[in-house]
N, CA, C and O atoms as a MOPAC input file, in Angstrom:
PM7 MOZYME 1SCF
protein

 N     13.90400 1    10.02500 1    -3.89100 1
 C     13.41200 1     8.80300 1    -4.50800 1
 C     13.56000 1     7.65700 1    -3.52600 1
 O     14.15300 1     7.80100 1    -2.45700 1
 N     12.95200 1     6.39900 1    -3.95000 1
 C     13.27500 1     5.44700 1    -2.74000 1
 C     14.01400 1     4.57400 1    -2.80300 1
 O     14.24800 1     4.37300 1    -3.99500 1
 N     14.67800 1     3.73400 1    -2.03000 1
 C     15.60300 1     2.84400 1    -1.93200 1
 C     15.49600 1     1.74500 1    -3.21000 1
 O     14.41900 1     1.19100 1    -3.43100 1
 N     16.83100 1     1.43400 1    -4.13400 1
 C     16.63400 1     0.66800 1    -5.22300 1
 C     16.70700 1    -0.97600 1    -4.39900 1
 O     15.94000 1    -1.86300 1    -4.77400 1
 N     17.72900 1    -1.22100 1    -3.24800 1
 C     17.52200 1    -2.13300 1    -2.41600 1
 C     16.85800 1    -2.29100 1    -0.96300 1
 O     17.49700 1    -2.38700 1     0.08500 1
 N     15.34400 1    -2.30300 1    -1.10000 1
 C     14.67100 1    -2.06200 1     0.34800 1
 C     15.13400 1    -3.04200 1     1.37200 1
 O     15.54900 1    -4.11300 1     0.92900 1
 N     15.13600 1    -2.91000 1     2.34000 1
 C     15.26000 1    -3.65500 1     3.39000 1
 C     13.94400 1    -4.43300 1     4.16900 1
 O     13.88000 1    -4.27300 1     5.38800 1
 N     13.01100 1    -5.17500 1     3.58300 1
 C     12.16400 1    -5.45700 1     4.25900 1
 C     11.70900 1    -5.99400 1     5.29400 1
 O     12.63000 1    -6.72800 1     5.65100 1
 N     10.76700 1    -6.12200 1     6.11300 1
 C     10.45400 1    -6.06700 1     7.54800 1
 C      9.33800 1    -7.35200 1     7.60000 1
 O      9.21700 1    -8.15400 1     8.52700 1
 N      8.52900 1    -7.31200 1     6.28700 1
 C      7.33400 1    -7.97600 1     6.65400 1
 C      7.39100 1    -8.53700 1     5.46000 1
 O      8.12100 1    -7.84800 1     4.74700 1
 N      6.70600 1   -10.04900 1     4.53100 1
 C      6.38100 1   -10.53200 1     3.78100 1
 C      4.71400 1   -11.36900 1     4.10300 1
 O      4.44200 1   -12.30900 1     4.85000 1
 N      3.67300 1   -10.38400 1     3.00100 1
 C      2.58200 1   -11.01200 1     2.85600 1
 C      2.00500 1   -11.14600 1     1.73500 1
 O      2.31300 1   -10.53200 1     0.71400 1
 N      0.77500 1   -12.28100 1     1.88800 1
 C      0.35400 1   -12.28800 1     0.82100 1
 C     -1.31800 1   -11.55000 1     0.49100 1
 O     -2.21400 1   -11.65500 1     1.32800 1
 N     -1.48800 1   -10.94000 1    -0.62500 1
 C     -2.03700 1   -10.31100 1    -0.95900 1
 C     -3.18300 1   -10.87000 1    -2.32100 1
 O     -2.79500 1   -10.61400 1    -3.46100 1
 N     -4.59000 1   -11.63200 1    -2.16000 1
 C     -4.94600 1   -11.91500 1    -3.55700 1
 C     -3.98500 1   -12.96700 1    -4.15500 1
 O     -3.79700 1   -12.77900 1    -5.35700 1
 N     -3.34300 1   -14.00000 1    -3.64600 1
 C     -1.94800 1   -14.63800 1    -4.31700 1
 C     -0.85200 1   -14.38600 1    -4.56800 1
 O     -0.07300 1   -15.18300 1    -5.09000 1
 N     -0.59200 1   -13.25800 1    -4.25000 1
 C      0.43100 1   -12.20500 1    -4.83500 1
 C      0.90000 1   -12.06600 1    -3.64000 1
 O      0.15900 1   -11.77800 1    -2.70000 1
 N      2.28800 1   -12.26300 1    -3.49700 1
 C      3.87100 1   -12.02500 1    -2.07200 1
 C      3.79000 1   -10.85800 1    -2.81800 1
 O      3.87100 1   -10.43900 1    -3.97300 1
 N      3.54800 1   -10.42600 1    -1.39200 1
 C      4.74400 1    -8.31700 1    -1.30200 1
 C      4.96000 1    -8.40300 1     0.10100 1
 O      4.57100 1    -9.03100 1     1.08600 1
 N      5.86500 1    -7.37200 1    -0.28000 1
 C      7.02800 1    -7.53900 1     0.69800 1
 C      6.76500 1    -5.63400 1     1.21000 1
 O      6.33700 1    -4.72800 1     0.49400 1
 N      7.13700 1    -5.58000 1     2.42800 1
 C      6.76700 1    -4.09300 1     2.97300 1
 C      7.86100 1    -3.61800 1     3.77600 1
 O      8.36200 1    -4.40400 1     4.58000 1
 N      8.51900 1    -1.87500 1     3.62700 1
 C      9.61100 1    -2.05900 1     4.83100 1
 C      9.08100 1    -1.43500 1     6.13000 1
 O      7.99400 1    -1.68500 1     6.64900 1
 N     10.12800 1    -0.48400 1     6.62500 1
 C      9.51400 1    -0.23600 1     7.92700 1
 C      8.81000 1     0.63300 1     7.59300 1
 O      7.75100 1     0.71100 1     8.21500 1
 N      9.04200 1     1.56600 1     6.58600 1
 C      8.20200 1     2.80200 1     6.21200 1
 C      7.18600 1     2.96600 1     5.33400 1
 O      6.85600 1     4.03500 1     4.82000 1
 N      6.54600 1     1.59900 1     5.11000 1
 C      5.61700 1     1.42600 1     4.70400 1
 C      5.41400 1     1.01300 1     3.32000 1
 O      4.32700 1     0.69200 1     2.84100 1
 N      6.96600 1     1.05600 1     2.47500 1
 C      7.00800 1     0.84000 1     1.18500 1
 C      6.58000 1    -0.79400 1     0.92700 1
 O      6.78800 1    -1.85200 1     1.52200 1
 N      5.86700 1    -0.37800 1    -0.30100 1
 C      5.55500 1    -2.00300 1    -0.64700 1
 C      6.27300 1    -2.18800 1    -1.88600 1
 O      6.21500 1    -1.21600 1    -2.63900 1
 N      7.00200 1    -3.28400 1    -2.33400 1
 C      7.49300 1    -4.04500 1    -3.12000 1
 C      6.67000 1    -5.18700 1    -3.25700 1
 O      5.91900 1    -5.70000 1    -2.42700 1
 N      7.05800 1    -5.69300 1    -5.08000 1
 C      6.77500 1    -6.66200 1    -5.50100 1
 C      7.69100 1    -7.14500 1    -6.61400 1
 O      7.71200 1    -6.52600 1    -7.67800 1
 N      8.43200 1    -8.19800 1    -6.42600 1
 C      9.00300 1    -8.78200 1    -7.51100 1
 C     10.45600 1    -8.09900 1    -7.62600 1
 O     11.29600 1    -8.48300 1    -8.44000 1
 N     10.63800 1    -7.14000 1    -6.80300 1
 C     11.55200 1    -6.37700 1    -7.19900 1
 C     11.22000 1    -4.84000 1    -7.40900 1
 O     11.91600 1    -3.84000 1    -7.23500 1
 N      9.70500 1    -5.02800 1    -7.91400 1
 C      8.90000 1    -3.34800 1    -8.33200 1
 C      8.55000 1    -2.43500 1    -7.41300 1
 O      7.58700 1    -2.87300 1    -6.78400 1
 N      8.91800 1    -1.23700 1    -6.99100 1
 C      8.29600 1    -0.79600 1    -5.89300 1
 C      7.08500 1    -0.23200 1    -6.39700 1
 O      7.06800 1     0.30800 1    -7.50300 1
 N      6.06100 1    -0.31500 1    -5.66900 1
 C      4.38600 1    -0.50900 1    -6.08600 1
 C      4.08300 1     0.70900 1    -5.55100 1
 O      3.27200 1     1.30300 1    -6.26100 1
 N      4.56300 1     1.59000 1    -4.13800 1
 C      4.01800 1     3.09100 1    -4.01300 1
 C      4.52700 1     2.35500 1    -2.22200 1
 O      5.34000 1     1.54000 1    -1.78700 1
 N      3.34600 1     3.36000 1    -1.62700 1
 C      3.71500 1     3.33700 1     0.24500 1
 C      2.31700 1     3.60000 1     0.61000 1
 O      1.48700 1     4.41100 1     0.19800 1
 N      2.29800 1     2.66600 1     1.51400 1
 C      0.83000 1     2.55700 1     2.46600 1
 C      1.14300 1     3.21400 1     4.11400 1
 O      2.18100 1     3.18100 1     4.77300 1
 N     -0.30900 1     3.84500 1     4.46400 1
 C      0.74000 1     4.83100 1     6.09900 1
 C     -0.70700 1     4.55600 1     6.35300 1
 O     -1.61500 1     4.21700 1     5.59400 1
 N     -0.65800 1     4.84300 1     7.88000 1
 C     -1.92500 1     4.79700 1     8.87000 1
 C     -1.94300 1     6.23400 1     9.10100 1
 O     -0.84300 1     6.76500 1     9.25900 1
 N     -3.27900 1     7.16900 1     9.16500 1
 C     -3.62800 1     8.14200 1    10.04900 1
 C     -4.73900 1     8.08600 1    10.67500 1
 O     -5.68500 1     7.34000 1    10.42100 1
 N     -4.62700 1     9.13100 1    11.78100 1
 C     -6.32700 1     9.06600 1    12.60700 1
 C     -7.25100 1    10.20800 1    12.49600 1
 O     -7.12800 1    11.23200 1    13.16800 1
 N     -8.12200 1    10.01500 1    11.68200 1
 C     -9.08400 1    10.85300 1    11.49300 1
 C    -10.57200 1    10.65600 1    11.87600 1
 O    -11.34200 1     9.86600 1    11.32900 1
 N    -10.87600 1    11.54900 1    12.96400 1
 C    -12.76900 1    10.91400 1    13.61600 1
 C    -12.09300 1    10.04900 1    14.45200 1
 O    -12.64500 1     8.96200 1    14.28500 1
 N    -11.18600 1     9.92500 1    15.27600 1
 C    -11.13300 1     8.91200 1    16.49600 1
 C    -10.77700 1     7.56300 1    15.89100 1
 O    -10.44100 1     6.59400 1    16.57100 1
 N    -10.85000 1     7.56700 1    14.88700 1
 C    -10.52200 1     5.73800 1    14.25200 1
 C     -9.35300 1     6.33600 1    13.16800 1
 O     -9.03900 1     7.45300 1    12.75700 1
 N     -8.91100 1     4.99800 1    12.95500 1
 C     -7.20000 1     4.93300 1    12.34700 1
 C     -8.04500 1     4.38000 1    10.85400 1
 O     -8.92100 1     3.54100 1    10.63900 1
 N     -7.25800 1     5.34200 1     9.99600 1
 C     -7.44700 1     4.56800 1     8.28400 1
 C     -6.36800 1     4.56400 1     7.77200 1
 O     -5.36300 1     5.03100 1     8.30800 1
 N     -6.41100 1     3.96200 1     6.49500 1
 C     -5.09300 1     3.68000 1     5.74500 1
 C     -5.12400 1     4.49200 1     4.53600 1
 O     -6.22100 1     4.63600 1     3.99700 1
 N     -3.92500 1     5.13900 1     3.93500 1
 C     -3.74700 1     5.81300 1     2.75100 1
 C     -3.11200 1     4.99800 1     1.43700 1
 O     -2.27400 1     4.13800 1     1.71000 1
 N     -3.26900 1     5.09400 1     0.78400 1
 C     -2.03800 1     4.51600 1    -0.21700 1
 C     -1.33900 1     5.62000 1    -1.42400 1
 O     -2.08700 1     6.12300 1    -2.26300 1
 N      0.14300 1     5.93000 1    -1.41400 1
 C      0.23200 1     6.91800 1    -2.61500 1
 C      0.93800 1     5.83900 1    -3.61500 1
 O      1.24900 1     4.74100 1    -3.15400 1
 N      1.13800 1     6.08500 1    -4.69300 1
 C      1.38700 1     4.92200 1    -5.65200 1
 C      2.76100 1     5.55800 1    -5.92400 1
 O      3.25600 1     6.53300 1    -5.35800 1
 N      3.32600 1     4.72300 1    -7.01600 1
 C      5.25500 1     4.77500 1    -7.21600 1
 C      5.36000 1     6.37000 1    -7.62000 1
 O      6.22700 1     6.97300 1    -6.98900 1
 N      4.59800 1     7.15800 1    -8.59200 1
 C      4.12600 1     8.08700 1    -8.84300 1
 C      4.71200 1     9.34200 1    -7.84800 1
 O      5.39800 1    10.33800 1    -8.08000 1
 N      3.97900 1     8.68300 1    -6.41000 1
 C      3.47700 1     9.49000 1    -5.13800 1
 C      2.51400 1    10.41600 1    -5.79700 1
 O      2.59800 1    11.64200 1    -5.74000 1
 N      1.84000 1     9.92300 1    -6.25800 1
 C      0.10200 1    10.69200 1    -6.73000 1
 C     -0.75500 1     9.37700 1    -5.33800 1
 O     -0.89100 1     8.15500 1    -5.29100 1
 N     -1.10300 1    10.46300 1    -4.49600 1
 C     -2.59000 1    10.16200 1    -3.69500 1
 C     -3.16800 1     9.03300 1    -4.17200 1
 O     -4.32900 1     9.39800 1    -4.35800 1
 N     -3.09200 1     7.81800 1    -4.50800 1
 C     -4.02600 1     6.87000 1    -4.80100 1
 C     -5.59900 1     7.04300 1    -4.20800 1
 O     -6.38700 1     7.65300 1    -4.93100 1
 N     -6.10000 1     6.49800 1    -2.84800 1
 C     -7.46300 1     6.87300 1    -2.42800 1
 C     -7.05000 1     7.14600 1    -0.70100 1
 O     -5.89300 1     6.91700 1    -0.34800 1
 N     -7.79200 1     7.50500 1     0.02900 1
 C     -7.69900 1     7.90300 1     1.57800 1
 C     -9.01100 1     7.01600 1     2.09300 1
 O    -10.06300 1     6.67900 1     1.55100 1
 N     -8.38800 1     6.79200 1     3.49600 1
 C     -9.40200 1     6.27100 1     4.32100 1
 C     -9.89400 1     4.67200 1     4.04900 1
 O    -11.07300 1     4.31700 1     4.04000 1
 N     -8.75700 1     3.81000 1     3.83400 1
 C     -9.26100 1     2.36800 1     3.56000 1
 C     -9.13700 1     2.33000 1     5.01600 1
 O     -8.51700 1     3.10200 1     5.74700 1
 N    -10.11800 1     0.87600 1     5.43100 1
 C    -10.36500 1     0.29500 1     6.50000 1
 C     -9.49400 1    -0.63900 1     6.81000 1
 O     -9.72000 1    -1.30100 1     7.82300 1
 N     -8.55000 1    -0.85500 1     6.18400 1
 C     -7.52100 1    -1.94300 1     6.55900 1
 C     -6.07400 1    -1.78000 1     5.27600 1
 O     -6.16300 1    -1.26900 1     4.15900 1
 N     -4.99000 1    -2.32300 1     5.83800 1
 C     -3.62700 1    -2.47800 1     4.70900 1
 C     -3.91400 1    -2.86400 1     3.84500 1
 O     -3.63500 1    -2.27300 1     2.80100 1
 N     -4.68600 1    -4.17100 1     3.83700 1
 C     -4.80300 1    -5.15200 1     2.17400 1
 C     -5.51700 1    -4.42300 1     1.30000 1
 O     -5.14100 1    -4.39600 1     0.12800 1
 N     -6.64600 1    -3.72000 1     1.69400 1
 C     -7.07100 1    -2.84800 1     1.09800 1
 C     -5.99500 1    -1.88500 1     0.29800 1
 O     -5.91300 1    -1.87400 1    -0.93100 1
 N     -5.29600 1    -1.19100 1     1.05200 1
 C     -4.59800 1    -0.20100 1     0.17500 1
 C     -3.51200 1    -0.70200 1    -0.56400 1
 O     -2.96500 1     0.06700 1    -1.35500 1
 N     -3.01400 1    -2.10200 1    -0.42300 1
 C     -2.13900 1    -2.49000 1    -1.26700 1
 C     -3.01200 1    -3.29200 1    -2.16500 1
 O     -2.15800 1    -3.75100 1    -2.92400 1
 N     -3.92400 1    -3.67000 1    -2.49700 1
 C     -4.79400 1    -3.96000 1    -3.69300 1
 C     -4.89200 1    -3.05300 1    -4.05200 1
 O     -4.99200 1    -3.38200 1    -5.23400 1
 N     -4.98000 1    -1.78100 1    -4.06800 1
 C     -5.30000 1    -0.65200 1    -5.02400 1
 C     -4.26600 1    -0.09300 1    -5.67300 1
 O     -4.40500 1     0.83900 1    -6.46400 1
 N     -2.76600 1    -0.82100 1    -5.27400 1
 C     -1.44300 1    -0.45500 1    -5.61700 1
 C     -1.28100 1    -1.64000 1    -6.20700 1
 O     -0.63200 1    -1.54500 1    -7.24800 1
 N     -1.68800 1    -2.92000 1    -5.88700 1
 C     -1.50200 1    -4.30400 1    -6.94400 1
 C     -2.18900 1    -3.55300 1    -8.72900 1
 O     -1.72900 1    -3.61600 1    -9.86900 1
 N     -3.57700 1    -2.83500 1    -8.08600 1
 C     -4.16300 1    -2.61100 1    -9.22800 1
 C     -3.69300 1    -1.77100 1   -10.24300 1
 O     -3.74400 1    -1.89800 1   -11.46600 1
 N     -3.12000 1    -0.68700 1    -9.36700 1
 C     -2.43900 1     0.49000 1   -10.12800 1
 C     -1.02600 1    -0.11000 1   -11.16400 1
 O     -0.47700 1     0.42500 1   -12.12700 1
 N     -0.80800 1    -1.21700 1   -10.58400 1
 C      0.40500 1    -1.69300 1   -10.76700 1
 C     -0.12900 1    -2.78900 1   -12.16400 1
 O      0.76500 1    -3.26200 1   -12.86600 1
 N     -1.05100 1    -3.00300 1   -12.36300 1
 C     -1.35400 1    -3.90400 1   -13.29300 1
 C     -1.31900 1    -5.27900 1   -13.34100 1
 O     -1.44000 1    -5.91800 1   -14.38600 1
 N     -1.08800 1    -5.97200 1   -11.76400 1
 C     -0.70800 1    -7.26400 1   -11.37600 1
 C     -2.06600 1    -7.75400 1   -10.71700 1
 O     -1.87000 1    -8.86500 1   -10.22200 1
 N     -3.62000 1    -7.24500 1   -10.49700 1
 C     -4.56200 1    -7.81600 1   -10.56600 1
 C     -5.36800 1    -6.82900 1   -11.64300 1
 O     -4.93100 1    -5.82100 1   -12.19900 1
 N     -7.03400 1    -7.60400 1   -11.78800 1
 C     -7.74000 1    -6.65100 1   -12.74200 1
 C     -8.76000 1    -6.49800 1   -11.80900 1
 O     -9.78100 1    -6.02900 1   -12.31000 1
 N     -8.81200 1    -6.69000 1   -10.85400 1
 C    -10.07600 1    -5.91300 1    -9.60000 1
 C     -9.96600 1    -6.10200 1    -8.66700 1
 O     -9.29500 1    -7.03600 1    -8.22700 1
 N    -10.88800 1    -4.88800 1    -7.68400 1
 C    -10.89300 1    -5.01700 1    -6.57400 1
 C    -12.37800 1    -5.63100 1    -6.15000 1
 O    -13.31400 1    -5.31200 1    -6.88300 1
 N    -12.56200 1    -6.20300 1    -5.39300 1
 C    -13.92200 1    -6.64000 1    -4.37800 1
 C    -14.35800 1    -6.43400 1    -3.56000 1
 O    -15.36200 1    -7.09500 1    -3.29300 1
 N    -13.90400 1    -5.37400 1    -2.59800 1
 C    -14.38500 1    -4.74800 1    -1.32900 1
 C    -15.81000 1    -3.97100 1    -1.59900 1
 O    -16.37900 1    -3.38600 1    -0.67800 1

């Protein structure tokens, strides 16, 4: 399971919304851990994954971080859409 006190590395904002990320990619909010965002390279270019608190696969292959942590804001119930 993951850390009940993360140690975070990075604080951004997201849609209005501060989350906070550690080294391993976990995203927090508020205190909530929201799931983990990771980079892989597939076809010569780098995409982003997101698995949610769950660790159920959220979606593969976003084009950028904010992307995959909006889909973990969403999962999370702290926005009601995405716009990409």
């Amino acid at each position: 399971m993951f850390a009940m006190s993360a140690e975070f590395v990075e604080e951004i904002r997201i849609i209005g919304i501060v989350v906070n990320l550690t080294a391993t990619g976990e995203v927090w909010c508020d205190g909530k851990f929201l799931g983990q965002v990771s980079r892989e390279q597939r076809f010569d270019q780098w995409f982003w994954r997101a698995v949610d608190a769950e660790k159920n696969q959220v979606k593969r292959f976003f084009t950028s971080r904010p992307e995959a942590i909006q889909l973990l804001l969403l999962r999370a119930d702290l926005i009601e859409g995405i716009g990409f």
